[in-house]
Short mmCIF file of C-alpha atoms and ligand atoms in Angstrom, two decimals:
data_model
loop_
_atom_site.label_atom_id
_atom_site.label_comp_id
_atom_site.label_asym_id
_atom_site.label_seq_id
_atom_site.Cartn_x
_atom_site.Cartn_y
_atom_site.Cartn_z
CA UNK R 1 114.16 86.66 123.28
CA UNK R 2 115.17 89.44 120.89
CA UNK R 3 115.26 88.54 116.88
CA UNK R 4 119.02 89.17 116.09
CA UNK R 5 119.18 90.34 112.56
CA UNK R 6 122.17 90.36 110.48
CA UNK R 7 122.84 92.82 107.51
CA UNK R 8 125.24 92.07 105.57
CA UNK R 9 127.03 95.85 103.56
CA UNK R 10 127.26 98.87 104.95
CA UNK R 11 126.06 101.51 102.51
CA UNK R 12 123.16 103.62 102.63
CA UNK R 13 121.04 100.82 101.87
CA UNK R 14 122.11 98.44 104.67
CA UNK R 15 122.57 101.37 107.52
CA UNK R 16 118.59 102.39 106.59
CA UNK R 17 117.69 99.22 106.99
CA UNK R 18 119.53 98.49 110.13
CA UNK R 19 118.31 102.23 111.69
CA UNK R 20 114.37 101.16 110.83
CA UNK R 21 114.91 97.62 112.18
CA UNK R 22 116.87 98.96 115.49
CA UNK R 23 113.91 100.83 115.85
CA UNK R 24 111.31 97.97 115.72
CA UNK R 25 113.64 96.37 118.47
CA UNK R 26 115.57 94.11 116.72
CA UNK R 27 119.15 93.35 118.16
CA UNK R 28 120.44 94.33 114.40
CA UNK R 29 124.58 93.19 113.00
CA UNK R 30 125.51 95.77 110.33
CA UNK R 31 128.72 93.95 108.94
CA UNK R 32 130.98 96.12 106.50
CA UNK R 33 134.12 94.35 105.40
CA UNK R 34 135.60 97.35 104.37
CA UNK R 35 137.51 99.64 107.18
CA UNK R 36 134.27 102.18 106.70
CA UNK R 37 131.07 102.83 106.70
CA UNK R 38 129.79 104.14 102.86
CA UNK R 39 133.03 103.24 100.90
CA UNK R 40 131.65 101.33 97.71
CA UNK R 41 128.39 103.13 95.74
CA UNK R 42 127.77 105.35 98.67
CA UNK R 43 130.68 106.97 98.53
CA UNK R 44 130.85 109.92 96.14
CA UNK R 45 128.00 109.70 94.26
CA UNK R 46 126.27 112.04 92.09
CA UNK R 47 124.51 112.98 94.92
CA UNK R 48 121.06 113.63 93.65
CA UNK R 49 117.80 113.01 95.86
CA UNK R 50 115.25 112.46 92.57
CA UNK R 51 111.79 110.99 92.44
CA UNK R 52 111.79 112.69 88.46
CA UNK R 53 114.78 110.45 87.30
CA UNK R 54 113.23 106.73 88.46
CA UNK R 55 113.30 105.72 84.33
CA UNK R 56 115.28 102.84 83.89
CA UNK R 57 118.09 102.55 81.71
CA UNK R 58 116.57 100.38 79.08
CA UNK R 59 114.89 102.79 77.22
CA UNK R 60 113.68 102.22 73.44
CA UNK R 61 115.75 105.04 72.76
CA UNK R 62 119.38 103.60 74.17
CA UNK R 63 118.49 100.00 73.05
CA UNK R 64 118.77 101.43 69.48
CA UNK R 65 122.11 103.47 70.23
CA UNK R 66 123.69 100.07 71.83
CA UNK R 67 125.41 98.57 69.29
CA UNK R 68 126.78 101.34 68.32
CA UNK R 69 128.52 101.93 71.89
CA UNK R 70 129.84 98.50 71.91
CA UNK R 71 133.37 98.99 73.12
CA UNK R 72 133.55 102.96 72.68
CA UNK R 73 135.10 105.17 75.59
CA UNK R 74 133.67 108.00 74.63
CA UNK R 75 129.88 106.96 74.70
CA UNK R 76 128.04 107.17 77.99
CA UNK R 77 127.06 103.81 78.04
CA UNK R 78 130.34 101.58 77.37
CA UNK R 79 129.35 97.46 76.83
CA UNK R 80 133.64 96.37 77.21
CA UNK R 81 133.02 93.19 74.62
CA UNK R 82 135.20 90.96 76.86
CA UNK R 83 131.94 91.30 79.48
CA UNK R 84 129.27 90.50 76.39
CA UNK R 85 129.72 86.45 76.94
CA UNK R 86 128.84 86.71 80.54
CA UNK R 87 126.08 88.98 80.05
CA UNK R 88 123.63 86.66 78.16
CA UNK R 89 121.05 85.92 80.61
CA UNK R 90 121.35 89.03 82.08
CA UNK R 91 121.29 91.27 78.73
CA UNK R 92 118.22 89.37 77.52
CA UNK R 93 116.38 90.18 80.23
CA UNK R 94 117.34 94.09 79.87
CA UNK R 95 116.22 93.80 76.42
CA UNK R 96 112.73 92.22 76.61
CA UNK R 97 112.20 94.77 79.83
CA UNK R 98 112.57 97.71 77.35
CA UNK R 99 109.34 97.30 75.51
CA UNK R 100 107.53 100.56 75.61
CA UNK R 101 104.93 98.91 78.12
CA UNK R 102 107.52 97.13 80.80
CA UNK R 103 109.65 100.21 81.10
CA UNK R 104 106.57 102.47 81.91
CA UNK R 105 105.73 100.01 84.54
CA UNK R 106 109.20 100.10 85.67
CA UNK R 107 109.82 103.78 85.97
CA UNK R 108 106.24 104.21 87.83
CA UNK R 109 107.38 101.47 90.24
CA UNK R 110 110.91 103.62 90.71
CA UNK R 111 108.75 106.75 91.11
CA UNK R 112 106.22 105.45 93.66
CA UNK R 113 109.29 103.99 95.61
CA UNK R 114 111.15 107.29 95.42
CA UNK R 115 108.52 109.63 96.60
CA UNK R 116 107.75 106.92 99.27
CA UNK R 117 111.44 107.22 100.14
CA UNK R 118 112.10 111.10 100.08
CA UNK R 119 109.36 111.33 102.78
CA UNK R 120 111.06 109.04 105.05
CA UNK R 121 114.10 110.56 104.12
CA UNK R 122 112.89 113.48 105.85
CA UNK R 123 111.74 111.97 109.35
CA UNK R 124 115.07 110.23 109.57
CA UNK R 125 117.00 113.57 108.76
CA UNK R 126 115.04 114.93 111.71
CA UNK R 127 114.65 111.75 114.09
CA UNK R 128 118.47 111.73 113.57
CA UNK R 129 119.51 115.68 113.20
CA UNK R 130 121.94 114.48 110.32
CA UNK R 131 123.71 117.08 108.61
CA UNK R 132 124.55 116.07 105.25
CA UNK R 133 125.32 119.30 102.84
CA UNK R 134 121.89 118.95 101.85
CA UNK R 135 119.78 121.30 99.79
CA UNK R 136 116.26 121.67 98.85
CA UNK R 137 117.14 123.70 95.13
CA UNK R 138 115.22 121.81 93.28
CA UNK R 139 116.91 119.99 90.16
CA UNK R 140 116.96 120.97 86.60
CA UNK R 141 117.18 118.85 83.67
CA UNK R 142 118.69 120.59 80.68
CA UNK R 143 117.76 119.90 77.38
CA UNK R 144 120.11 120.95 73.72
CA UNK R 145 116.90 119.84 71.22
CA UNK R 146 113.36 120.52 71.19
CA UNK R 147 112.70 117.14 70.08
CA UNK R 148 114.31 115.65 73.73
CA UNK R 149 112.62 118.07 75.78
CA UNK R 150 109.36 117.31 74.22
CA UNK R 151 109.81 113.35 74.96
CA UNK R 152 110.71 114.11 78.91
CA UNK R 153 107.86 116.80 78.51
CA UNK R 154 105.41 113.63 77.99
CA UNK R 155 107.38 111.28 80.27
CA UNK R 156 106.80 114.25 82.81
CA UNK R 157 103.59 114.37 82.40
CA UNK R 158 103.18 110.97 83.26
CA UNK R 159 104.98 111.38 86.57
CA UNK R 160 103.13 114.54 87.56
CA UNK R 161 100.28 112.40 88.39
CA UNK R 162 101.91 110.44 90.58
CA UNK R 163 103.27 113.39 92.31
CA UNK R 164 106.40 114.63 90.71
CA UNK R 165 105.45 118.49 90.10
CA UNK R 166 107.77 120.21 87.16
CA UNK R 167 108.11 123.40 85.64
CA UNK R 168 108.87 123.56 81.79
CA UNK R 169 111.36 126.90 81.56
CA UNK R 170 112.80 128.48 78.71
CA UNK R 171 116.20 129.17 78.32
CA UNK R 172 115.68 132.37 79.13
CA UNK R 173 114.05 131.04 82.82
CA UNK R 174 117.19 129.00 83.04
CA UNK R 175 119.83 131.21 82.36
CA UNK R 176 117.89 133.51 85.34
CA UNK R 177 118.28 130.49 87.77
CA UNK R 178 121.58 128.89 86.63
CA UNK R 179 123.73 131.76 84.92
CA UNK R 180 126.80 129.73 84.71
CA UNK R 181 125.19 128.10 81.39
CA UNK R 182 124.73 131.78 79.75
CA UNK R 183 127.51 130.79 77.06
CA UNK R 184 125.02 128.04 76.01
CA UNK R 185 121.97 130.28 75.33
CA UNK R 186 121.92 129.50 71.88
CA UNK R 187 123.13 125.79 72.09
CA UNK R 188 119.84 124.70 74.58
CA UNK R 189 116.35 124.50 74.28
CA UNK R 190 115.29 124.88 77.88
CA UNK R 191 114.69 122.93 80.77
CA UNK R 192 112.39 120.99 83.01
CA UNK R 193 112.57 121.82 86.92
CA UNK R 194 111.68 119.57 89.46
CA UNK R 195 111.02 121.69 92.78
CA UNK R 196 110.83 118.78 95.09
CA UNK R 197 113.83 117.28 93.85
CA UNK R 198 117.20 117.68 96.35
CA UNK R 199 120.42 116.78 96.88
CA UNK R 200 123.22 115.58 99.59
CA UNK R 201 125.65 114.03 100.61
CA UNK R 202 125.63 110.10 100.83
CA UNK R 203 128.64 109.32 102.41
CA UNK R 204 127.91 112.10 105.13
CA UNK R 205 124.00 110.44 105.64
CA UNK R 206 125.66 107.15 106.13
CA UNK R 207 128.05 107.63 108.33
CA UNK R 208 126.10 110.14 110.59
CA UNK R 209 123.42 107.77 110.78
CA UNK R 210 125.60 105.33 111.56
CA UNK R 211 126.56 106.96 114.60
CA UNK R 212 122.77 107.49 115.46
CA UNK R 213 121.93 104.13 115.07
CA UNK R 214 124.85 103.01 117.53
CA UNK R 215 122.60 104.95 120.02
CA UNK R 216 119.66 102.58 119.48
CA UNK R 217 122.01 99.52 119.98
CA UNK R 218 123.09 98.69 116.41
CA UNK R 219 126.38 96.85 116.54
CA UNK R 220 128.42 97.75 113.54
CA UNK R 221 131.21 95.88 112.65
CA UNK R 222 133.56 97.72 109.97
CA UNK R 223 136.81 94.99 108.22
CA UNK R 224 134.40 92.37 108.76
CA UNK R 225 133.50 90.47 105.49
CA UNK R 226 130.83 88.01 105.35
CA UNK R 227 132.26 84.97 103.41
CA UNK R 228 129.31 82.20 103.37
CA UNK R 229 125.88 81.59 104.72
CA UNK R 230 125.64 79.00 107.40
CA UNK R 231 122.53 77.13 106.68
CA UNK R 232 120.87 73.94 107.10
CA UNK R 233 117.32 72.48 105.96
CA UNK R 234 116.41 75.93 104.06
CA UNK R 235 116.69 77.75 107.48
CA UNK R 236 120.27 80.21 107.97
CA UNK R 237 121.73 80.10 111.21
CA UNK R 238 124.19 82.87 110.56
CA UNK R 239 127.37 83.78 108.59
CA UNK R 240 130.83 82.85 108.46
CA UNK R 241 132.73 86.14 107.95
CA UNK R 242 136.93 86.45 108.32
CA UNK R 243 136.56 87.24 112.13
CA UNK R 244 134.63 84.28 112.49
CA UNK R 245 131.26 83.13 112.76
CA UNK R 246 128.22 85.00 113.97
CA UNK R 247 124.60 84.04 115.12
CA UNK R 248 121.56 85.39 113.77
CA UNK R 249 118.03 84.57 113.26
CA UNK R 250 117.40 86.29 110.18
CA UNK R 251 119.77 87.61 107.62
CA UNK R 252 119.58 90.73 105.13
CA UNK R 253 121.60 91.29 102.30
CA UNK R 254 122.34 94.73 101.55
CA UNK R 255 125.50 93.88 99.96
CA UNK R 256 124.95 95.48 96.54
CA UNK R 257 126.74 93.94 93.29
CA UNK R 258 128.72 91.62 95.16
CA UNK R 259 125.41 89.79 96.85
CA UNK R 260 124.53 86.49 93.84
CA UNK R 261 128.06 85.48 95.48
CA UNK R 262 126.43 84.96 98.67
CA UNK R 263 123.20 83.09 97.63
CA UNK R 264 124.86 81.23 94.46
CA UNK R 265 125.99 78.10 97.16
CA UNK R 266 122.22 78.33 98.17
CA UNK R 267 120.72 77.87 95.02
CA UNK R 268 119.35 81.02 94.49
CA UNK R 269 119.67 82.91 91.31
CA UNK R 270 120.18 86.89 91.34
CA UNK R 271 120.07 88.73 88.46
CA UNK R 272 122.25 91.57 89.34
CA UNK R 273 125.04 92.73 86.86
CA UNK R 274 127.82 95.86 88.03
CA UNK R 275 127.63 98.70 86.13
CA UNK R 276 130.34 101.28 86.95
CA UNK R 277 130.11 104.45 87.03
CA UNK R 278 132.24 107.36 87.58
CA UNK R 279 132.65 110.70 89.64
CA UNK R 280 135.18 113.88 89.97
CA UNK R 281 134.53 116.20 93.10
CA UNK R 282 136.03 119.66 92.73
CA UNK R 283 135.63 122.85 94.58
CA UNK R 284 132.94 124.76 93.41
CA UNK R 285 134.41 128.03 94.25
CA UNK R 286 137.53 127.13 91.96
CA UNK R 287 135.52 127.66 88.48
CA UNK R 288 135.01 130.66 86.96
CA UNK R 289 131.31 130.85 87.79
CA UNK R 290 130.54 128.45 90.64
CA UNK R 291 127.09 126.31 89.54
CA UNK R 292 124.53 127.10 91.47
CA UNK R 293 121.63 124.63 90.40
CA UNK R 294 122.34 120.77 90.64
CA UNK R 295 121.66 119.73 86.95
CA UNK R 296 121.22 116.75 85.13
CA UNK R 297 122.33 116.62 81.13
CA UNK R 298 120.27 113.91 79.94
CA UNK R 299 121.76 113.83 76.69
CA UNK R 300 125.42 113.35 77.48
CA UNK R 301 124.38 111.14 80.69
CA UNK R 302 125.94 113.20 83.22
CA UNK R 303 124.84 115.03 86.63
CA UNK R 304 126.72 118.21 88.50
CA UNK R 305 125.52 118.69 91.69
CA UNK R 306 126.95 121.81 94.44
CA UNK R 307 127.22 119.87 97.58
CA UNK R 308 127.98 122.05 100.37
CA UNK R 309 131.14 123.90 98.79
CA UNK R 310 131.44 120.68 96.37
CA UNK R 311 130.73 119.84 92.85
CA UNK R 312 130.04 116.60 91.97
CA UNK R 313 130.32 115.80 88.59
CA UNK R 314 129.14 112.13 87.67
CA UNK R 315 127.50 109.58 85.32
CA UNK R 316 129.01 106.97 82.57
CA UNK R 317 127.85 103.49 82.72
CA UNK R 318 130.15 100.62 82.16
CA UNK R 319 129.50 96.97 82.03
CA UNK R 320 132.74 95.33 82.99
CA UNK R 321 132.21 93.06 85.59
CA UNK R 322 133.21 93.51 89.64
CA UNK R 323 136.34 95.97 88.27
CA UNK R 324 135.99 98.80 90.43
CA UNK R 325 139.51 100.20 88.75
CA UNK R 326 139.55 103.79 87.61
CA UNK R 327 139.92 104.47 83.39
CA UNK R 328 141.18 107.76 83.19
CA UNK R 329 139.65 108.17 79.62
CA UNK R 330 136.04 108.24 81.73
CA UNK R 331 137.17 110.63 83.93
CA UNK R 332 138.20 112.64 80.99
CA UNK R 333 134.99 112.18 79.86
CA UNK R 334 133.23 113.69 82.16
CA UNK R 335 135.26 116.55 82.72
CA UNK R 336 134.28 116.97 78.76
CA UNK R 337 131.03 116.99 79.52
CA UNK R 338 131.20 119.56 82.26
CA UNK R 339 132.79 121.78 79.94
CA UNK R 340 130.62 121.40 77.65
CA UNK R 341 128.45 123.00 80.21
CA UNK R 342 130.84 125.84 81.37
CA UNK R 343 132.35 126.75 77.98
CA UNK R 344 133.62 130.04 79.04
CA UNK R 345 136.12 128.29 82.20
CA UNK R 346 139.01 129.86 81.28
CA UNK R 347 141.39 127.56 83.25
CA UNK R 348 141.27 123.97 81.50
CA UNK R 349 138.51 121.48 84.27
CA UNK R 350 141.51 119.03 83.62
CA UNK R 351 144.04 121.39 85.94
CA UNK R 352 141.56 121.79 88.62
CA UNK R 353 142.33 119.82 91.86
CA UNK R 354 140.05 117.19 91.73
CA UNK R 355 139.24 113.57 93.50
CA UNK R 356 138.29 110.95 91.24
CA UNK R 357 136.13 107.49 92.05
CA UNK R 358 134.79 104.69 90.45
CA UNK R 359 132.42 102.32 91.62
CA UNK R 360 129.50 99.85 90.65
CA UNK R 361 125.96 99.97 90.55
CA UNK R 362 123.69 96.75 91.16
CA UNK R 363 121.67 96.99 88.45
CA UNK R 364 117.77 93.78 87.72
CA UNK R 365 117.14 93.57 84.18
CA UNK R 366 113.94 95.47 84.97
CA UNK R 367 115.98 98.28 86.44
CA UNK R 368 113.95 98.12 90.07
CA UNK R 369 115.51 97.14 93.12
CA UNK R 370 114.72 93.80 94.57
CA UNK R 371 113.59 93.86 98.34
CA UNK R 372 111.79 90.96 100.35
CA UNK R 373 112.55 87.62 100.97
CA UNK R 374 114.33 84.92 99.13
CA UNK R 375 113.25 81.54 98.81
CA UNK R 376 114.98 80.88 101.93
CA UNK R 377 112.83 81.29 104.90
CA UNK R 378 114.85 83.96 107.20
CA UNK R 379 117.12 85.55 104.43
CA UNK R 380 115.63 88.86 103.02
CA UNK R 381 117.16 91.09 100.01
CA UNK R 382 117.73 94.48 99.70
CA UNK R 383 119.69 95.00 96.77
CA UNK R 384 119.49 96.04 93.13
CA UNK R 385 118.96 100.02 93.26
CA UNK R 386 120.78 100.91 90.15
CA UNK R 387 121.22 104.56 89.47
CA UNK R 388 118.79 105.19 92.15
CA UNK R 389 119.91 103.88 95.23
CA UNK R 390 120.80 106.98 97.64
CA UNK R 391 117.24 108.08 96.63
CA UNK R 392 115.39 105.06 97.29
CA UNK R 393 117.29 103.88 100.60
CA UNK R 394 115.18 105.19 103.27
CA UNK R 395 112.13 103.83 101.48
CA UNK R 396 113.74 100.23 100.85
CA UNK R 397 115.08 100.26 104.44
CA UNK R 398 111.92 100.78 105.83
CA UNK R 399 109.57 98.46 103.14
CA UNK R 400 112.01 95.82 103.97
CA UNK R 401 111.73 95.97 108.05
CA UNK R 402 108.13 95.92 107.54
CA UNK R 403 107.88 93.00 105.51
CA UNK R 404 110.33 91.31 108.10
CA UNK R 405 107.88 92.04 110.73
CA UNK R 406 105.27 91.18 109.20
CA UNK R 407 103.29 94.59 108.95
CA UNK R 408 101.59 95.42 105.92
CA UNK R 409 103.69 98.23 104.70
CA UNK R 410 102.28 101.67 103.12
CA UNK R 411 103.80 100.68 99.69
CA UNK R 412 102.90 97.65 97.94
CA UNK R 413 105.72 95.36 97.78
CA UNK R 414 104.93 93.36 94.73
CA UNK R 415 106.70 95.33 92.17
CA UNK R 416 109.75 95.59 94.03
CA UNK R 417 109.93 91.14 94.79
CA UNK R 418 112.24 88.49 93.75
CA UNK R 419 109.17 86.65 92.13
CA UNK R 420 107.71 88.99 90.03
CA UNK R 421 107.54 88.36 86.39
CA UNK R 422 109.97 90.46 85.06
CA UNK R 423 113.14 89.17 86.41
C1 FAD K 501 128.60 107.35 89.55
C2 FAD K 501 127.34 107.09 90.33
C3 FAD K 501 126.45 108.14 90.52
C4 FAD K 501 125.26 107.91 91.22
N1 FAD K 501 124.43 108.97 91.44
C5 FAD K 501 123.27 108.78 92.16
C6 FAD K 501 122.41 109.87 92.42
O1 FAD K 501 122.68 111.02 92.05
N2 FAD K 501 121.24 109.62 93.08
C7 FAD K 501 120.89 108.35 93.49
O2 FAD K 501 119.81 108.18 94.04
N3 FAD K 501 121.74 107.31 93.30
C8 FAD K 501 122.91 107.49 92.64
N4 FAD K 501 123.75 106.44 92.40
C9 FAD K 501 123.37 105.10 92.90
C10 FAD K 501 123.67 104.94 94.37
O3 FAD K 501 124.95 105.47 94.67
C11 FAD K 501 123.65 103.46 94.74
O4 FAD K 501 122.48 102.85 94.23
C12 FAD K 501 123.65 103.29 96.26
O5 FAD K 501 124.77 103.92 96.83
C13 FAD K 501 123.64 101.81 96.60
O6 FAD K 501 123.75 101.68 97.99
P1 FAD K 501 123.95 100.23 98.61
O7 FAD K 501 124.01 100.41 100.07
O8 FAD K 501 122.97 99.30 98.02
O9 FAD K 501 125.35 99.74 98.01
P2 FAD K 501 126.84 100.09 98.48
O10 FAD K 501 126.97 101.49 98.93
O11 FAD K 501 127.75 99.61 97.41
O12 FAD K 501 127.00 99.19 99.77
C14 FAD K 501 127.18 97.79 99.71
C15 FAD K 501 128.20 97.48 100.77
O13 FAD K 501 128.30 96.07 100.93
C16 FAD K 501 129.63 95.78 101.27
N5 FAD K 501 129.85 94.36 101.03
C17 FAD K 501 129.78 93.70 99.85
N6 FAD K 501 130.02 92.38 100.01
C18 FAD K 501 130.24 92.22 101.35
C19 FAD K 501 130.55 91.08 102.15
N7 FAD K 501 130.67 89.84 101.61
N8 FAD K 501 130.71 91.25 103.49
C20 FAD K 501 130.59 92.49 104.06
N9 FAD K 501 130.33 93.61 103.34
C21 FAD K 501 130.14 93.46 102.00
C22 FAD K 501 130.42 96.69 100.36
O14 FAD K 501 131.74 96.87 100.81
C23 FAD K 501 129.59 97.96 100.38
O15 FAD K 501 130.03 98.89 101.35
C24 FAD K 501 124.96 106.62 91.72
C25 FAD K 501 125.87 105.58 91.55
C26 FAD K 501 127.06 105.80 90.88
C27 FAD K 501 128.03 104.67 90.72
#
């Protein structure tokens, strides 16, 4: 008899892992309780396909500036004070993971997942023919001191041998490849460029592989939400979800932020805390001088990426709980920060058409996704990708379906488990 598999949230995450399981023959559930595939983190993202950016967020260097951000709406990483109570256990854990050793181990993890991912990004692309606005450009990280550029510089060093190539530039070398930041010339101090970095669209990749993986059977069931686990002697026999109950023999959850809710009743513990972020898409053709480059400002924590005839402008981290609400002070914020970046628009960014968006990232303490089994026998996790998750989804889709067959999978799974120490 086939396995039925049930996996529960329809982003990226969950529609890679029900296209890799469809393919191992699985009859595979993909249950979305909103009315579409892709509408929570996968949605308008800042779009960026990036095996160079797997540090986690817990560097020494924004542990010191924390305090200091406590309750701020202008700093990139905004701790709302009514949140700090709840964030004890949590917040702990992010702290002790940001000694200089843990968060190397952590960010080589993220970067062996990501490469890992980007291929497999690639066979589904083709397997699939998705179109997705996506573009092989490379990605530049901009830099305004010498002093930051010659930390990454080391950091980059470090993920060169793993297999992340970059190119230090000048400003000179970027103003050549991204002219749009020639008002800057004497503001920056250059640039690191990752060639094998890309971009796309995640909403598009979900949703067109959605439709692909209806052709190898997958049922997907949009405005269904999955309220409880049905379980008995450590074993799940399904879920109860508001258009009733459905059988399965083995459940994933690929439900993001919202997935400790499900396991709490079980006894198991997840650490996963939202972190929202934020995102403005204009048209690119609108500015003055269109970008051309998707770039990442590491300093003011914020990504603009061309997507098709797009820009995406996002970043900001928030810790406020599951509020998915829009603060229009953040979405001033970033539209701050891109003109910081394209001084000489002469019509003000904040007159632009524009669509806004919030949403929330599930973030582990450790800042790497979780992905394997839980202490229940036939439930599995796939949750916990952070700032990294339309990057590492092909990867976890396909790590996961292995370890649920039972295959030894090309990437070792012990970094990326439930039990591992650092949780
Ligand atoms: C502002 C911002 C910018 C980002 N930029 C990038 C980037 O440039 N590059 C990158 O790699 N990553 C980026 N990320 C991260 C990336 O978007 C996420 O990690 C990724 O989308 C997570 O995918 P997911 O499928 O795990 O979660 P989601 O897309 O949130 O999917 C989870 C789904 O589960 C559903 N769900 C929840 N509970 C239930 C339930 N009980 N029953 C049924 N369904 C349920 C939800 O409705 C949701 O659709 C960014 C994130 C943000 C917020």
């Amino acid at each position: 008899m086939t396995t039925r598999v049930a996996v529960i949230g329809g982003g990226v995450v969950g529609c890679t892992t029900a296209y890799w399981l469809a393919r191992e023959g699985f009859a595979v559930s993909l249950l979305e309780r909103e009315p579409e595939l892709a509408a929570q983190a996968s949605f308008a993202n800042g779009g960026m396909l990036h095996a160079s950016h797997g540090e986690p967020w817990n560097s020494p260097q924004v542990i010191r500036q924390l305090m200091r951000w406590i309750g701020r709406e202008d700093s990139p990483l905004l701790l709302r004070p009514r949140r700090l109570p709840r964030l004890v256990g949590w917040g702990l854990g992010f702290l002790r993971n940001s000694s200089g050793a843990r968060h190397r181990s952590a960010m080589l993890a993220n970067t062996r997942l990501a490469l890992y991912s980007l291929r497999l990004m690639s066979e589904i692309a083709a397997d699939a023919a998705l179109e997705f606005d996506a573009a092989q450009t490379g990605i530049a990280k901009i830099f305004w001191s010498p002093a930051q550029l010659d930390v990454a510089v080391r950091e980059s060093d470090l993920l060169q041998e793993l297999g992340v190539p970059y190119q230090r530039w000048t400003t000179e070398t970027l103003l050549q490849h991204e002219p749009a930041l020639a008002p800057n010339e004497d503001r920056l101090a250059g640039a690191l460029y990752y060639p094998k970095d890309a971009t796309g669209d995640a909403h598009l990749f979900t949703q067109r592989l959605a439709d692909h993986c209806r052709t190898l059977g997958v049922e997907i069931r949009t405005n269904t939400r999955v309220a409880a686990l049905s379980h008995t002697h450590g074993r799940v026999l399904g879920v109860e979800t508001d258009q009733g109950p459905i059988a399965a023999d083995a459940v994933v959850l690929a439900s993001g932020p919202e997935a400790p809710e499900l396991l709490r009743p079980l006894g198991v513990r997840l650490p996963i805390e939202p972190v929202k972020g934020y995102s403005v898409t204009l048209d690119n053709h609108a500015l003055d001088t269109p970008l051309r480059l998707p770039l990442i400002d590491d300093f003011h924590k914020v990504v603009a990426t061309p997507l098709g005839s797009r820009l995406r402008v996002a970043g900001t981290a928030e810790f406020t709980g599951l509020d998915r609400s829009i603060t229009p002070a953040r979405i001033q914020l970033l539209l701050r920060q891109l003109g910081i970046l394209l001084p000489q628009q002469r019509a003000p960014l904040a007159d632009l058409p524009r669509t806004e968006w919030a949403c929330l990232r599930a973030m582990t303490p450790d800042g790497v996704p979780i992905i394997g089994r839980t202490p229940l026998e036939n439930v599995w996790l796939n949750v916990g990708a952070g700032h990294m998750g339309w990057t590492f989804a092909a990867g976890m889709g396909r790590l996961l379906s292995d370890l649920i067959v039972g295959r030894k999978p090309a990437l070792t799974p012990d970094d990326y488990l439930l039990h591992r120490p650092t949780l």
